Amino acid sequence: MKISLSRMEIYYEKELKEKLGSWFIFLLLLFIPNYTTRMFFTFFLIINMLPSDVKHKKDRLLYYLPFAKGEIFIYSFLFLIFAVSVTHFISYLFVTSSFTTNMIILLKSINFSSAIFAISMLSVSFGLDNVGIPILFIIADLIIGDLGSTQIGPSFNPYALISPTHQGNIFLSLLLSILLVWLAYKSYVKRSVN
């Protein structure tokens, strides 16, 4: 799919006019340089983005503008990644840690954000809730990922390696996040507008 910068600008301008108040609060809270706190507020940012529009059927209005469904998904996802990355870099300017540590925390943030965005989009694409299903997913992910160990042995838990909350292996977790985003994209694009 071809991404047009002018159409992307129109989309963001429209979204900011409609959601500036709530987004401002969550984006401001994303400057807190604590990973767990940032992911907590990232969750609330995510559920107030495109998943909320789909749940409340507000995304249908965008189809009358020059946007394809795939573009809407990509623009919303790119905004999330941009918001998470920029707030991360700014907040970690005030924290004394190595560049490598900062990059690992950023990648973990992107993995978690991508997975939760995808789960929320998959949920609403199948007519389910944009808040409850992601919360249940996070709880189940925390519990299942905490079982056993990431070390090969009798208590080895391979899920802990790909878990979006535990991220025992950051690159395997990234692969899961990419897969979930791809599935969410496909299900949203194929979703009936009726």
CSV table of C-alpha atoms in Angstrom, one decimal, residues 35-36 38-40 42-43 46 104-120 122 133-146 150 157-181:
chain,number,residue,atom,x,y,z
A,35,TYR,CA,8.7,1.4,32.1
A,36,THR,CA,5.7,-0.1,33.9
A,38,ARG,CA,4.6,4.2,30.8
A,39,MET,CA,3.0,1.0,29.6
A,40,PHE,CA,0.1,1.5,31.9
A,42,THR,CA,0.2,3.6,26.8
A,43,PHE,CA,-2.6,1.0,27.3
A,46,ILE,CA,-4.2,2.7,22.7
A,104,ILE,CA,16.3,-2.2,25.0
A,105,ILE,CA,13.6,-0.4,27.0
A,106,LEU,CA,12.4,1.4,23.8
A,107,LEU,CA,12.2,-1.9,22.0
A,108,LYS,CA,10.3,-3.5,24.9
A,109,SER,CA,7.9,-0.5,24.8
A,110,ILE,CA,7.3,-0.9,21.1
A,111,ASN,CA,6.8,-4.6,21.5
A,112,PHE,CA,4.2,-4.2,24.2
A,113,SER,CA,2.4,-1.3,22.5
A,114,SER,CA,2.2,-3.1,19.2
A,115,ALA,CA,0.9,-6.3,20.7
A,116,ILE,CA,-1.8,-4.5,22.8
A,117,PHE,CA,-2.8,-2.3,19.8
A,118,ALA,CA,-3.1,-5.5,17.7
A,119,ILE,CA,-5.1,-7.3,20.4
A,120,SER,CA,-7.5,-4.4,20.8
A,122,LEU,CA,-8.5,-7.8,16.6
A,133,ILE,CA,-10.4,-8.2,25.9
A,134,PRO,CA,-7.0,-6.4,26.0
A,135,ILE,CA,-7.2,-6.3,29.8
A,136,LEU,CA,-8.0,-10.1,29.9
A,137,PHE,CA,-5.1,-10.7,27.5
A,138,ILE,CA,-2.7,-8.8,29.7
A,139,ILE,CA,-3.8,-10.6,32.8
A,140,ALA,CA,-3.5,-14.0,31.1
A,141,ASP,CA,-0.2,-13.0,29.5
A,142,LEU,CA,1.2,-12.0,32.9
A,143,ILE,CA,0.1,-15.3,34.5
A,144,ILE,CA,1.2,-17.6,31.7
A,145,GLY,CA,4.4,-15.8,31.1
A,146,ASP,CA,5.3,-16.0,34.9
A,150,THR,CA,13.0,-19.0,30.3
A,157,ASN,CA,8.2,-22.0,29.6
A,158,PRO,CA,8.6,-21.1,25.9
A,159,TYR,CA,5.7,-18.6,26.1
A,160,ALA,CA,7.7,-16.4,28.5
A,161,LEU,CA,10.1,-15.8,25.6
A,162,ILE,CA,7.5,-14.3,23.4
A,163,SER,CA,5.2,-12.8,26.0
A,164,PRO,CA,4.5,-9.1,25.4
A,165,THR,CA,4.6,-8.4,29.1
A,166,HIS,CA,7.6,-10.6,30.1
A,167,GLN,CA,9.6,-10.5,26.9
A,168,GLY,CA,12.1,-13.2,27.9
A,169,ASN,CA,13.6,-12.8,24.4
A,170,ILE,CA,13.1,-9.4,23.1
A,171,PHE,CA,13.5,-10.4,19.4
A,172,LEU,CA,11.1,-13.3,19.6
A,173,SER,CA,8.6,-11.0,21.4
A,174,LEU,CA,9.1,-8.6,18.5
A,175,LEU,CA,8.2,-11.3,16.0
A,176,LEU,CA,5.0,-12.1,18.0
A,177,SER,CA,4.1,-8.4,18.0
A,178,ILE,CA,4.7,-8.1,14.2
A,179,LEU,CA,2.5,-11.2,13.6
A,180,LEU,CA,-0.3,-9.8,15.8
A,181,VAL,CA,-0.2,-6.4,14.0
